[in-house]
XYZ file of C-alpha atoms in Angstrom:
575
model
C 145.091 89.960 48.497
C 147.378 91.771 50.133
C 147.534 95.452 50.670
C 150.637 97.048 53.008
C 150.535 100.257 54.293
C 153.240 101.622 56.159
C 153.807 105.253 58.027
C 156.742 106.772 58.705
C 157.753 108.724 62.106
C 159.761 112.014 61.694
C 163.153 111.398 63.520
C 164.227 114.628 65.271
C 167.985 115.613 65.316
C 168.559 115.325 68.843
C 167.293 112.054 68.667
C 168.741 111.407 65.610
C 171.820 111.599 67.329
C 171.751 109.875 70.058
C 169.682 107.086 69.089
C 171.167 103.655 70.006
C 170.898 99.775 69.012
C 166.567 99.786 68.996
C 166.905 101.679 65.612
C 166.585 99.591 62.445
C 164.922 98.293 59.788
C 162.794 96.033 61.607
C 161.900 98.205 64.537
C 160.738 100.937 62.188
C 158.170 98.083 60.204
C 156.913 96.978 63.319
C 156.361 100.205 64.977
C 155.615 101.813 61.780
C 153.458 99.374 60.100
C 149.782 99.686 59.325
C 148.226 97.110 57.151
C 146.257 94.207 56.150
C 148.136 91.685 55.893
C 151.257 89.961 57.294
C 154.057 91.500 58.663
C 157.305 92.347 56.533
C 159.910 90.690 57.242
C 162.931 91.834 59.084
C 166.273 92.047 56.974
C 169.230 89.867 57.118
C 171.511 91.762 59.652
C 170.365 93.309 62.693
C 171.968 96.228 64.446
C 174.094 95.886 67.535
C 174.428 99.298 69.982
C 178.181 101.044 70.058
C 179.293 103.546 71.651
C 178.749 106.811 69.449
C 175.122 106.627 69.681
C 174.512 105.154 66.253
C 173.181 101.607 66.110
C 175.507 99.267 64.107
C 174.730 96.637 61.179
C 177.004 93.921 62.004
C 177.329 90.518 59.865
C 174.717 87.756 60.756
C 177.261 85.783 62.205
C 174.663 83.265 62.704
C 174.354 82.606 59.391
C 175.400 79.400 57.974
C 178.719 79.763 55.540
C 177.026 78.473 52.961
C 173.239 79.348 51.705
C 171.185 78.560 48.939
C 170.243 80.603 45.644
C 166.923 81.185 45.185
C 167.110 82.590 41.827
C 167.330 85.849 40.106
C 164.627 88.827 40.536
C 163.875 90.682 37.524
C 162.729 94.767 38.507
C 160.917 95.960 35.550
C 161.075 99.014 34.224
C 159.408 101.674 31.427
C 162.552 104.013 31.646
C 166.499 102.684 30.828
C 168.992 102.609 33.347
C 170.873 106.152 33.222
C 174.367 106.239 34.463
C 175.066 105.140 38.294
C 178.303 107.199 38.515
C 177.817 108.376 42.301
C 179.052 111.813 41.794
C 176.500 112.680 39.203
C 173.890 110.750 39.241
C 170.424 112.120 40.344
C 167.886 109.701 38.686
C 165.530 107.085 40.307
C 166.574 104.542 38.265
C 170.373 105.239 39.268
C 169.868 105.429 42.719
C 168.586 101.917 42.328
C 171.347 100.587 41.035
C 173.804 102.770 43.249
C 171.824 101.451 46.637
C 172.733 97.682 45.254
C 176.567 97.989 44.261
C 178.165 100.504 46.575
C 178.306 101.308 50.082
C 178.600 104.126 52.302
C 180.386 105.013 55.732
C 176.321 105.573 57.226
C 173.240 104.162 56.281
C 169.198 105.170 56.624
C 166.646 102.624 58.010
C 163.392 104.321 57.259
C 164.389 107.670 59.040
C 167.776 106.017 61.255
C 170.727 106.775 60.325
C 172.935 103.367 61.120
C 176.813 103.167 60.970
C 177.360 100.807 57.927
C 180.586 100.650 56.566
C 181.313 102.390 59.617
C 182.710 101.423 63.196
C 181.954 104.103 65.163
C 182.574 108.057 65.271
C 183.390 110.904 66.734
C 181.766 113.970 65.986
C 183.482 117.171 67.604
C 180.155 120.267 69.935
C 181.133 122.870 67.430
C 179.697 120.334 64.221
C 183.462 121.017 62.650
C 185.297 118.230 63.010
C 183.927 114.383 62.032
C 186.096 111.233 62.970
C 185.051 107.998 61.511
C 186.191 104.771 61.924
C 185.562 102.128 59.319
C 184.990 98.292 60.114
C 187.969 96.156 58.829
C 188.251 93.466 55.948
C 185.373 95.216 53.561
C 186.401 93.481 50.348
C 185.970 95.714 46.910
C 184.080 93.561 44.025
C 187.480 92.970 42.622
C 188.980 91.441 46.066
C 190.963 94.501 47.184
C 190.021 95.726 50.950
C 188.652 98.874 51.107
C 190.825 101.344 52.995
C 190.381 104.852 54.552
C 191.867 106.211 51.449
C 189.380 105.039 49.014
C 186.535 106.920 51.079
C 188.431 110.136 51.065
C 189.094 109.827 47.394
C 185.153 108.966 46.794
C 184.096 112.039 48.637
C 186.697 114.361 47.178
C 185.868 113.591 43.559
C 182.045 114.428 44.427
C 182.961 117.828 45.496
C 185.438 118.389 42.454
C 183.385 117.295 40.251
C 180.908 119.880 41.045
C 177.439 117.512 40.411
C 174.283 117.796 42.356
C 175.512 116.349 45.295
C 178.201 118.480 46.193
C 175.073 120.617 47.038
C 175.807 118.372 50.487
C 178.941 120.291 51.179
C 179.185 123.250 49.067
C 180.677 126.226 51.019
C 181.389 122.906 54.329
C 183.615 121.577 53.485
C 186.534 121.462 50.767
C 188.366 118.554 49.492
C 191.428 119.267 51.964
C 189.639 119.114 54.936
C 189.059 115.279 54.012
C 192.157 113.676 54.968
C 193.017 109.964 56.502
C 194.164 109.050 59.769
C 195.145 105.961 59.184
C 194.176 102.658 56.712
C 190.813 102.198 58.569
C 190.241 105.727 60.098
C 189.491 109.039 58.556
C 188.689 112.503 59.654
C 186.616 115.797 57.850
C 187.555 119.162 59.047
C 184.453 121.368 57.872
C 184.546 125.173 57.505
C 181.632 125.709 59.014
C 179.774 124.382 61.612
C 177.241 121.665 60.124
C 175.172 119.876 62.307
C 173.953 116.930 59.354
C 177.434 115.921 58.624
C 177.439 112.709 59.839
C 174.190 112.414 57.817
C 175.605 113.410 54.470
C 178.136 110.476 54.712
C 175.106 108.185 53.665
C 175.409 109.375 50.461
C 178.810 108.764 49.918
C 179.313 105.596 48.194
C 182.590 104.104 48.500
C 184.689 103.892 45.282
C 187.688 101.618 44.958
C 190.567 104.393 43.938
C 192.796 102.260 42.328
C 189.983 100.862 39.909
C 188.303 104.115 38.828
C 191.758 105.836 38.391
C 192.844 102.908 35.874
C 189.600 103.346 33.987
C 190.676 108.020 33.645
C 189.737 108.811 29.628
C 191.219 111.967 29.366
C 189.945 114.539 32.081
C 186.546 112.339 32.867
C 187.755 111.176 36.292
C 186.668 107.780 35.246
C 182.836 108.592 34.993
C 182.419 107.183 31.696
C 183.789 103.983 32.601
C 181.547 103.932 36.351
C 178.404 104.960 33.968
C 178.264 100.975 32.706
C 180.618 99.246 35.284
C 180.979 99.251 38.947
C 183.733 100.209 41.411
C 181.994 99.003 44.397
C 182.090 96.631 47.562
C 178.055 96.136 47.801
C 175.889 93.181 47.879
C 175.826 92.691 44.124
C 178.120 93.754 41.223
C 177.445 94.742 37.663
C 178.085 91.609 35.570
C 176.203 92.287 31.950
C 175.087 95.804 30.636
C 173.209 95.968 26.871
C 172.560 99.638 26.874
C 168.601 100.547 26.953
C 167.456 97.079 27.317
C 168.624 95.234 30.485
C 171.550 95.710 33.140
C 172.606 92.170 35.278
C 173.726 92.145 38.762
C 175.360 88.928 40.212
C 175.226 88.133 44.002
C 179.110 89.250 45.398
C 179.748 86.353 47.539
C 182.296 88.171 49.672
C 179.867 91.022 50.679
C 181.015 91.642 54.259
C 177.513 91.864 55.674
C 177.367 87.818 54.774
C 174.798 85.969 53.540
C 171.729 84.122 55.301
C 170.724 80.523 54.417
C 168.379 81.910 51.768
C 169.167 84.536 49.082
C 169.218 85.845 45.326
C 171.889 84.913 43.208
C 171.419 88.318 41.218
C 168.683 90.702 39.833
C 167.898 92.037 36.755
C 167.106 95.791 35.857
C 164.645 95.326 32.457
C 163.803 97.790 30.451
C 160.316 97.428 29.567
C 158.619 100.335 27.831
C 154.746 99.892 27.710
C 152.463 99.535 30.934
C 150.789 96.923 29.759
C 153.872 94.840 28.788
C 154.879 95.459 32.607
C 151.614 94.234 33.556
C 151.105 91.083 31.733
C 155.082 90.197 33.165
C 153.998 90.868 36.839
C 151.047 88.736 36.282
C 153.021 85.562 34.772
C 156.115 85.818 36.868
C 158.163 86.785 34.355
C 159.081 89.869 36.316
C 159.035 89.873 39.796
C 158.808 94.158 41.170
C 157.503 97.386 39.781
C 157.606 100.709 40.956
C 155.099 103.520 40.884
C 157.055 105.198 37.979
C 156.722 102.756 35.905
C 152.852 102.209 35.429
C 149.680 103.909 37.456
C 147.796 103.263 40.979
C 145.626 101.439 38.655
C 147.831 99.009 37.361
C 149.613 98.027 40.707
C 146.060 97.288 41.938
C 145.042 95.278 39.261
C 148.537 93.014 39.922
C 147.550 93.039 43.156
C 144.123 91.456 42.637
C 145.386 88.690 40.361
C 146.937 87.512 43.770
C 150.224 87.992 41.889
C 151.825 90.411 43.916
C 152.012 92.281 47.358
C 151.771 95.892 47.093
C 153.365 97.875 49.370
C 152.707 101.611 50.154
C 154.487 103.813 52.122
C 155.254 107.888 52.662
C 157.891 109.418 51.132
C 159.570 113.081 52.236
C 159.067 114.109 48.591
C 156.368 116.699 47.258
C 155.149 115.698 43.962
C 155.187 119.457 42.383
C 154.666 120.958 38.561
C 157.495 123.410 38.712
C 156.637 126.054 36.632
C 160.057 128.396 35.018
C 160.224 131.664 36.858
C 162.304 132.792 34.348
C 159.915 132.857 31.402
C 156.786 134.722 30.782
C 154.134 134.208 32.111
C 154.701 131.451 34.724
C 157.655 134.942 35.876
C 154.745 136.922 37.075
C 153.957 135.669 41.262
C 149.929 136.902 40.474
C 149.911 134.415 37.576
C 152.066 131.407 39.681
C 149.100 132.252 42.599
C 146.555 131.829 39.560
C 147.554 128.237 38.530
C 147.903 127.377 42.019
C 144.482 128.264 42.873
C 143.238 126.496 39.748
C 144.819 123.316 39.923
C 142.220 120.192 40.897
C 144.271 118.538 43.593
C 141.589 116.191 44.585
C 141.408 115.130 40.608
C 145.053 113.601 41.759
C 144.896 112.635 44.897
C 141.394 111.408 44.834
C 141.014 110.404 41.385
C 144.521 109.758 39.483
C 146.330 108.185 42.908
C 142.768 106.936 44.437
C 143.792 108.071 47.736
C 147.177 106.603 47.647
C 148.693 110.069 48.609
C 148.235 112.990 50.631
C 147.552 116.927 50.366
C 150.178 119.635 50.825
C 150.718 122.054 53.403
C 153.501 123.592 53.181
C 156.767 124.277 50.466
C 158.559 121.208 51.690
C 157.859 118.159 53.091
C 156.401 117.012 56.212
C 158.790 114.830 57.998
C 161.848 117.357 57.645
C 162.905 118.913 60.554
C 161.091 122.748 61.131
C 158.459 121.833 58.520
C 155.610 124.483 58.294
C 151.738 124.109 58.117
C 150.006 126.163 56.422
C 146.599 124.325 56.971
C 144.147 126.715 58.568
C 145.891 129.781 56.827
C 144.425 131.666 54.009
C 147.017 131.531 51.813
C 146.497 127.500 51.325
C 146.433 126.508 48.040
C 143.607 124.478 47.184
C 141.232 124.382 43.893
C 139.076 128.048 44.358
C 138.317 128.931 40.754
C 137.276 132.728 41.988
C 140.947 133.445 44.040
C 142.099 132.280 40.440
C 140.712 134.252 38.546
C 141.661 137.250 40.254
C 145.195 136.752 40.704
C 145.158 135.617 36.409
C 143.209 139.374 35.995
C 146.179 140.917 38.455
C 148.974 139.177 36.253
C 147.834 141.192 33.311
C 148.105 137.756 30.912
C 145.891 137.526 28.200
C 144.732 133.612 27.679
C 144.242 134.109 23.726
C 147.492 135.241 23.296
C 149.422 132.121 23.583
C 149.222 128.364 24.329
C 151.444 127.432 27.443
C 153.786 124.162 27.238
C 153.755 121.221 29.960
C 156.725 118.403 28.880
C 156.407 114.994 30.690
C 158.668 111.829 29.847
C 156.436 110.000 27.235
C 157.265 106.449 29.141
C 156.160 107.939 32.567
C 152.724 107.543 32.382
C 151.791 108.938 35.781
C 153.403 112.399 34.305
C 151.383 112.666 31.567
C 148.409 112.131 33.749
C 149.162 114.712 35.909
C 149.521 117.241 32.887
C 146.256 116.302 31.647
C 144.328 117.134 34.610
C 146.854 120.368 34.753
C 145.123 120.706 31.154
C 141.705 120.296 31.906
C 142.129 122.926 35.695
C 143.307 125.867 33.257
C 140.927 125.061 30.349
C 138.380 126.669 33.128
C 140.433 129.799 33.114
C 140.702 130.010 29.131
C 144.430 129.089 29.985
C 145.188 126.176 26.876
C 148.236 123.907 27.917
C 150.078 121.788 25.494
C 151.593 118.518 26.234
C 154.655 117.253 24.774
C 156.133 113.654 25.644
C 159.937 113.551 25.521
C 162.665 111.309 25.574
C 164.697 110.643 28.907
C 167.558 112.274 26.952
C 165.497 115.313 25.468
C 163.838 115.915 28.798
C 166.614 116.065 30.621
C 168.139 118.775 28.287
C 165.160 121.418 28.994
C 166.022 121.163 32.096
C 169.515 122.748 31.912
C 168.699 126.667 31.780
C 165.516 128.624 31.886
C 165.502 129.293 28.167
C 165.117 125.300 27.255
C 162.367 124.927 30.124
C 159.116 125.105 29.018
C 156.225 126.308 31.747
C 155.290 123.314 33.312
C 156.970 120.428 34.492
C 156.119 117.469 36.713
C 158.773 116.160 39.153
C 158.919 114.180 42.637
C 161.554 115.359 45.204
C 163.645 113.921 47.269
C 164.483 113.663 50.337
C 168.223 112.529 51.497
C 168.028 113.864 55.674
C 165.936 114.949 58.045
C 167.626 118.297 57.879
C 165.729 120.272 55.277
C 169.104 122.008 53.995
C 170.166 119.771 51.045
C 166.103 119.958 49.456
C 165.818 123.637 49.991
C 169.260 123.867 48.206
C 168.067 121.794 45.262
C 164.230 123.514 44.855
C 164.710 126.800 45.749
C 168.480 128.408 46.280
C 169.474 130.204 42.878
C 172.966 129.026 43.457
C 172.083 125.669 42.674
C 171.000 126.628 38.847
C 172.108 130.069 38.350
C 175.099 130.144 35.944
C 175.646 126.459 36.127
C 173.579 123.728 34.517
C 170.174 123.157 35.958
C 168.710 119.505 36.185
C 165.194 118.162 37.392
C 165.275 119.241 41.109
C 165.844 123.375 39.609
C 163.226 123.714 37.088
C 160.888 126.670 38.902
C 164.640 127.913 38.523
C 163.228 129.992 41.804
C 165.260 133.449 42.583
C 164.541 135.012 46.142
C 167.381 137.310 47.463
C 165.846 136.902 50.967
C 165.435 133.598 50.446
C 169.104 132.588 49.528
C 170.340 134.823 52.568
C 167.947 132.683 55.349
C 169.332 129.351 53.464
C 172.611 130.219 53.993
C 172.479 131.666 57.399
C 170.442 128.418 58.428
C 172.996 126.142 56.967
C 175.759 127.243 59.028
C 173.788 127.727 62.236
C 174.528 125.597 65.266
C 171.845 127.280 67.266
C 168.464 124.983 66.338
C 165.857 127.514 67.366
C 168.071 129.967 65.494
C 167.660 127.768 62.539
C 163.626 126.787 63.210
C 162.890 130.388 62.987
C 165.164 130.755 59.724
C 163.682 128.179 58.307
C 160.108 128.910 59.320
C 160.438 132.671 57.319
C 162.042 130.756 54.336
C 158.921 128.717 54.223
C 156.492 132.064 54.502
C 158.459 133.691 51.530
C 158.367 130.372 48.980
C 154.612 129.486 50.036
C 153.780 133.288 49.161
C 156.290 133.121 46.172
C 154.098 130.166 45.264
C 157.163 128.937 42.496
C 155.701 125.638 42.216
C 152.251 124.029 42.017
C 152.478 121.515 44.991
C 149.807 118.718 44.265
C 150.680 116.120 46.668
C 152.797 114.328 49.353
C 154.462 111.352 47.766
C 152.843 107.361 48.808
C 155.580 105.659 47.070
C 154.037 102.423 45.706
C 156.294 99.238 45.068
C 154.258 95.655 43.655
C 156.497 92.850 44.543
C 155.710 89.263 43.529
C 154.184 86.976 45.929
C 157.187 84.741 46.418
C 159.673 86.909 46.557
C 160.302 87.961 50.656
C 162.177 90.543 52.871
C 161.077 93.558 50.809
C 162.087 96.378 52.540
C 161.133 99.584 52.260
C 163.568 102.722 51.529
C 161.790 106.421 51.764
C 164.854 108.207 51.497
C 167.434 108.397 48.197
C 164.946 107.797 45.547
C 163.110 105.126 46.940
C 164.983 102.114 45.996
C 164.163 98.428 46.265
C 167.267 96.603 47.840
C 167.626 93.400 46.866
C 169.714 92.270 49.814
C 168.541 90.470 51.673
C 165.558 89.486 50.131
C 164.905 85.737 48.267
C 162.126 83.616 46.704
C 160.488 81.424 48.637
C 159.550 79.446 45.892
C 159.830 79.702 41.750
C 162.574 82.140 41.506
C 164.032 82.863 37.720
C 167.628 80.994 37.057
């Protein structure tokens, strides 16, 4: 039996941006790393120092030109694959296909941000002007080279088309302040100043122009066609999609970070609804990784103990939260918010539900993000004091008999709808009755759009994307991220705090970090007071991997996915 257990260290920005060539993947395990077991192993490519501070992921050169196929890896999971287009995708499940087909100019290792498709860059003191320049001979899936061009035209078409992500440079930057320089070099000229630029070039994955543009229906800007297909240059490419069953990713032999003597030929995303179907696959080797989305702490442990799988565990920067609507009566009233809050049973979570595989909350965002916040010691901490509750539930003036409150989870999430019940049972002590309602991935995801289609309570996890805290406090709790525009999973407190949305904006632009610490710190005092979400716990991301497949490595930012390169089976893969 193996149980790994791996910590993360917070990176800080001044750091961040000077760090050099000991910053990877395998420095972070090894320095990071507490568990019982053996060590994970390092990935495929190492980095190599240059000159702009950033370490480098070069090709293993060392490699032998031709390796061997170990077979294919099949990732189950209980919810489909939604659609992987990178300008509007938010979803765990795309994020692990994005991480897997496309790449971006920068890439995280743990908390290190690495140049990738990148070269090197310049980045100008006033956090205005960003110069990149991109490694030559990155080949496309369809055996074009990737030029400067097609990264302009991938970031421009995020911003235009106005989905969550554009959150990264609403108000920074505007699509002609992204121009090219030459076929391998490009430059951003922001508005503002913006000290994470360079960071929010991770999450630009690289489109090839010429292939989404042939692929236009109309006004769509190709995203119907990159919702089942792939315009990419990553490790693997889309080769087989049967809609809510199964998509089928084939090794891309001509993946520019090469290949070592021992790899997959291809994975499989599998859509398999019921925990216990999951289970029994894990156990036989007829699936080969699940995530903790997919079934409960129990369920990875019980894999686990067959001696089936590893299981790895590892902090996230996400805040498992219910988000209750601010907009609707009477989760609108702060006195009733404060009463929930107080009544919750965190440790029947953390303790019970996760059996200890997580940790409390002490502040609105999470710990690991630059100018986070304690508020352990203070007496506005919210933790499970059934008399505090009860006063602020007499102060919101709501009557308990006059109505049953709503909590929605998705009815193949099984985690959710274990969190709701122990929501249930917390406010059944207050004469508070909650009903739960299991939805589709398709029905939940239109409540969230606008207040009125929200119900009270909803469970989500956050994510993080940077160590600055600007892009999450944009998604949780600015009211220009939902107001008059259509809300997804990350708005549902749909959260409205005048003062609030003046500090964001103020930080955002800022250039002066203990300007920005102190901004931040009050926007943390006025949400923690505001209390516009019930935050239960600090995210252990859990991923079971079978025994014979190696080099998982893990990913804390972006949704936490597994990336399949370079990992391989050491023995028994699936052809």
């Amino acid at each position: 039996m193996t149980d790994h257990r791996i910590t993360y260290r917070r990176l800080s920005r001044r750091k961040f941006l000077t760090i050099a060539g000991s910053s990877a993947a395998a420095a972070w395990l090894a320095a990071c790393a507490r568990q019982a077991g053996p060590q994970v192993a390092a990935p495929a490519v190492t980095p190599t120092r240059t000159d702009t501070g950033l370490a480098t992921v070069a090709p293993s050169s060392a490699a032998p030109l031709t390796g061997k196929g170990t077979g294919i890896a099949i990732l189950a999971s209980g919810a489909e694959a939604d659609p992987w287009d990178p300008a509007l995708a938010t979803r765990a499940t795309s994020a692990q296909i994005m991480y897997n087909i496309y790449d971006a100019p920068f890439r995280f290792e743990g908390w290190d941000l690495v140049n990738w498709l990148a070269e090197n860059h310049t980045f100008s003191e006033d956090a205005k002007t960003l110069t990149v320049k991109l490694r030559e001979g990155t080949r496309f899936h369809d055996g074009t080279e990737m030029k400067a061009s097609d990264v302009v035209f991938s970031m421009k078409r995020m911003i235009e088309m106005q989905g969550p992500m554009s959150l990264l440079w609403t108000g920074i930057v505007e699509p002609d302040g992204i121009t090219t320089i030459d076929d391998y070099s490009f430059k951003i000229s922001a508005l503002q100043p913006y000290l994470p630029l360079v960071e929010t070039l991770a999450w630009v994955y690289v489109l090839n122009e010429k292939q989404v543009m042939a692929h236009v229906e109309g006004d769509d800007y190709g995203t119907n066609w990159l919702g089942q297909n792939d315009a990419g240059s990553g490790p693997f490419m889309v080769k087989e999609v049967q809609p809510g069953e199964r998509v089928r990713f084939d090794r891309f032999p001509d993946f520019w970070g090469g290949w070592g003597p021992k790899y997959l030929d291809g994975w499989v995303f599998e859509v398999i609804r019921e925990p216990a179907t999951i289970r029994l696959a894990m156990q036989t080797g007829q699936a080969h990784a699940v995530q903790l989305w997919s079934i409960d702490v129990d369920s990875h442990e019980t894999i686990r103990d067959t001696g089936a799988t590893d299981m790895f565990d590892y902090p996230i920067p996400s805040i498992v939260c219910i988000k209750m609507n601010n907009q609707k009566w009477p989760t609108n009233n702060k006195d009733f918010r404060k009463a929930m809050a107080y009544a919750f049973d965190y440790d029947a979570v953390i303790q019970g539900l996760l059996k200890g595989e997580s940790d409390y909350v002490f502040g609105p965002y999470p710990k690991g993000f630059e100018f986070w916040k304690s508020f352990e010691g203070s007496d506005m901490l919210y933790r499970r004091d059934l008399d505090r509750a009860r006063h602020h539930l007499e102060q919101s003036g709501f009557d308990p008999t006059s109505e049953s409150l709503k909590y929605n989870y998705r009815s193949f999430d099984p985690t959710q709808r274990d969190y709701g019940l122990v929501l249930q049972a917390s406010l059944k002590e207050l004469g508070v009755n909650v009903e739960l309602e299991g939805l589709t991935g398709p029905e939940f995801a239109e409540r969230q759009k606008n207040p009125e289609n929200a119900v009270h309570f909803n469970r989500i996890s956050g994510r993080g994307l940077m160590s600055d805290p600007d892009f999450y406090c944009r998604e949780f709790f600015y009211s220009g991220t939902w107001e008059g525009k259509t809300g997804y999973w990350a708005t549902m407190s749909f959260y409205k705090n005048d003062r609030v949305d003046e500090l964001l904006d103020e930080a955002r632009h800022g250039a002066d970090q203990e300007a920005r610490q102190k901004m931040y710190e009050e926007v943390q005092d006025n949400i923690y007071d505001d209390a516009p979400d019930i935050w239960v716990d600090q995210q252990r991301f859990i991923v079971s991997i079978a025994k014979n497949l190696k080099r998982f490595e893990p990913k804390p930012l972006g949704g936490n996915p597994i990336g399949f390169y370079p990992m391989y089976f050491e023995t028994g893969g699936t052809s």
